């Protein structure tokens, strides 16, 4: 089965750094995604980690520890437009029933 | 050009009605999905199709019937609509099933309100 846990809401200040954590329990784990979703819009892809370590992409970085079932999304130099929900999603076995399951999302509020 | 497009974007209908949502992707993907996002913003998978074949059916009431006429289209028909069906329905697609790192691309969503 697959179970994903992430905080419901977080608040940070413009220009600051914020880390959004995600823990997962996924049988046959094959990767961890982060998506961003602005209110009233579709989720958009941010990052994908399958190996342990940190992947950096501009102001956003994503970290994975497979042994701990843990990931985080790090957002630097926060901007007001970063106010959104951030969805952690895990991928199960690469077989016929391959599916990507989403967590409930972390709503990030950016204060000026 | 929109990669994953779904229609209608907004739909308000009465309980008991039957309605359909259409989805098309022009990315050449072979897997398509329907996700439901409720008022608590929880994005939950409903169905997955690979090359027109149903792969995943996540305990969805049989009032919901997906249909895939070809691998670029996945439509969702809902019979006897109930108040609890009010949600945003996202169509999505991804490339080559079974390959690591496949990203899911979402349509813009269909806002269904049952009154």
Short mmCIF file of N, CA and C in Angstrom, two decimals, chain A residues 51-88:
data_model
loop_
_atom_site.label_atom_id
_atom_site.label_comp_id
_atom_site.label_asym_id
_atom_site.label_seq_id
_atom_site.Cartn_x
_atom_site.Cartn_y
_atom_site.Cartn_z
N UNK A 51 16.68 8.52 -6.40
CA UNK A 51 17.88 8.15 -5.63
C UNK A 51 18.02 9.09 -4.43
N UNK A 52 18.72 8.61 -3.41
CA UNK A 52 18.97 9.43 -2.23
C UNK A 52 19.75 10.68 -2.61
N UNK A 53 19.45 11.77 -1.93
CA UNK A 53 20.24 12.97 -2.13
C UNK A 53 19.39 14.17 -2.49
N UNK A 54 20.10 15.23 -2.79
CA UNK A 54 19.47 16.52 -3.05
C UNK A 54 19.53 16.85 -4.54
N UNK A 55 18.38 17.25 -5.08
CA UNK A 55 18.32 17.71 -6.47
C UNK A 55 17.95 19.18 -6.44
N UNK A 56 18.81 20.00 -7.08
CA UNK A 56 18.56 21.43 -7.06
C UNK A 56 18.10 21.90 -8.43
N UNK A 57 17.09 22.77 -8.38
CA UNK A 57 16.56 23.30 -9.63
C UNK A 57 16.16 24.75 -9.37
N UNK A 58 17.10 25.65 -9.57
CA UNK A 58 16.83 27.06 -9.34
C UNK A 58 16.58 27.33 -7.87
N UNK A 59 15.47 27.99 -7.55
CA UNK A 59 15.16 28.31 -6.15
C UNK A 59 14.60 27.11 -5.40
N UNK A 60 14.23 26.06 -6.13
CA UNK A 60 13.62 24.89 -5.51
C UNK A 60 14.62 23.73 -5.48
N UNK A 61 14.64 23.02 -4.36
CA UNK A 61 15.45 21.81 -4.24
C UNK A 61 14.59 20.74 -3.61
N UNK A 62 14.86 19.48 -3.95
CA UNK A 62 14.13 18.38 -3.34
C UNK A 62 15.12 17.34 -2.87
N UNK A 63 14.84 16.79 -1.70
CA UNK A 63 15.72 15.81 -1.06
C UNK A 63 14.96 14.53 -0.83
N UNK A 64 15.69 13.40 -0.93
CA UNK A 64 15.08 12.10 -0.68
C UNK A 64 16.01 11.23 0.17
N UNK A 65 15.41 10.57 1.16
CA UNK A 65 16.10 9.51 1.89
C UNK A 65 15.22 8.28 1.83
N UNK A 66 15.61 7.31 1.04
CA UNK A 66 14.78 6.11 0.86
C UNK A 66 14.75 5.27 2.13
N UNK A 67 15.86 5.22 2.83
CA UNK A 67 15.91 4.39 4.04
C UNK A 67 14.99 4.94 5.13
N UNK A 68 14.79 6.23 5.13
CA UNK A 68 13.94 6.85 6.15
C UNK A 68 12.52 7.12 5.65
N UNK A 69 12.27 6.87 4.39
CA UNK A 69 10.94 7.17 3.84
C UNK A 69 10.60 8.63 3.99
N UNK A 70 11.56 9.48 3.61
CA UNK A 70 11.44 10.91 3.91
C UNK A 70 11.92 11.74 2.73
N UNK A 71 11.21 12.83 2.49
CA UNK A 71 11.59 13.78 1.46
C UNK A 71 11.28 15.18 1.96
N UNK A 72 11.97 16.14 1.42
CA UNK A 72 11.56 17.52 1.66
C UNK A 72 11.74 18.35 0.40
N UNK A 73 10.95 19.40 0.32
CA UNK A 73 11.05 20.40 -0.73
C UNK A 73 11.53 21.69 -0.08
N UNK A 74 12.60 22.24 -0.60
CA UNK A 74 13.19 23.45 -0.05
C UNK A 74 12.97 24.60 -1.03
N UNK A 75 12.36 25.65 -0.56
CA UNK A 75 12.11 26.81 -1.40
C UNK A 75 12.92 27.99 -0.85
N UNK A 76 13.77 28.56 -1.70
CA UNK A 76 14.61 29.67 -1.27
C UNK A 76 14.11 30.98 -1.87
N UNK A 77 14.54 32.07 -1.25
CA UNK A 77 14.20 33.42 -1.76
C UNK A 77 12.72 33.51 -2.10
N UNK A 78 11.91 33.19 -1.13
CA UNK A 78 10.48 33.08 -1.35
C UNK A 78 9.89 34.35 -1.98
N UNK A 79 8.98 34.10 -2.90
CA UNK A 79 8.26 35.19 -3.56
C UNK A 79 6.77 35.01 -3.29
N UNK A 80 6.03 36.08 -3.43
CA UNK A 80 4.59 36.02 -3.15
C UNK A 80 3.92 34.98 -4.04
N UNK A 81 4.42 34.83 -5.25
CA UNK A 81 3.81 33.88 -6.19
C UNK A 81 4.02 32.42 -5.77
N UNK A 82 4.86 32.20 -4.75
CA UNK A 82 5.07 30.84 -4.25
C UNK A 82 3.95 30.40 -3.33
N UNK A 83 3.04 31.30 -3.02
CA UNK A 83 1.86 30.93 -2.23
C UNK A 83 1.04 29.94 -3.03
N UNK A 84 0.95 28.73 -2.52
CA UNK A 84 0.29 27.64 -3.27
C UNK A 84 0.25 26.42 -2.36
N UNK A 85 -0.36 25.37 -2.88
CA UNK A 85 -0.28 24.08 -2.21
C UNK A 85 0.83 23.27 -2.85
N UNK A 86 1.56 22.52 -2.01
CA UNK A 86 2.65 21.69 -2.50
C UNK A 86 2.32 20.24 -2.19
N UNK A 87 2.24 19.45 -3.25
CA UNK A 87 1.78 18.07 -3.13
C UNK A 87 2.97 17.12 -3.26
N UNK A 88 3.09 16.28 -2.27
CA UNK A 88 4.08 15.21 -2.30
C UNK A 88 3.38 13.97 -2.88
#
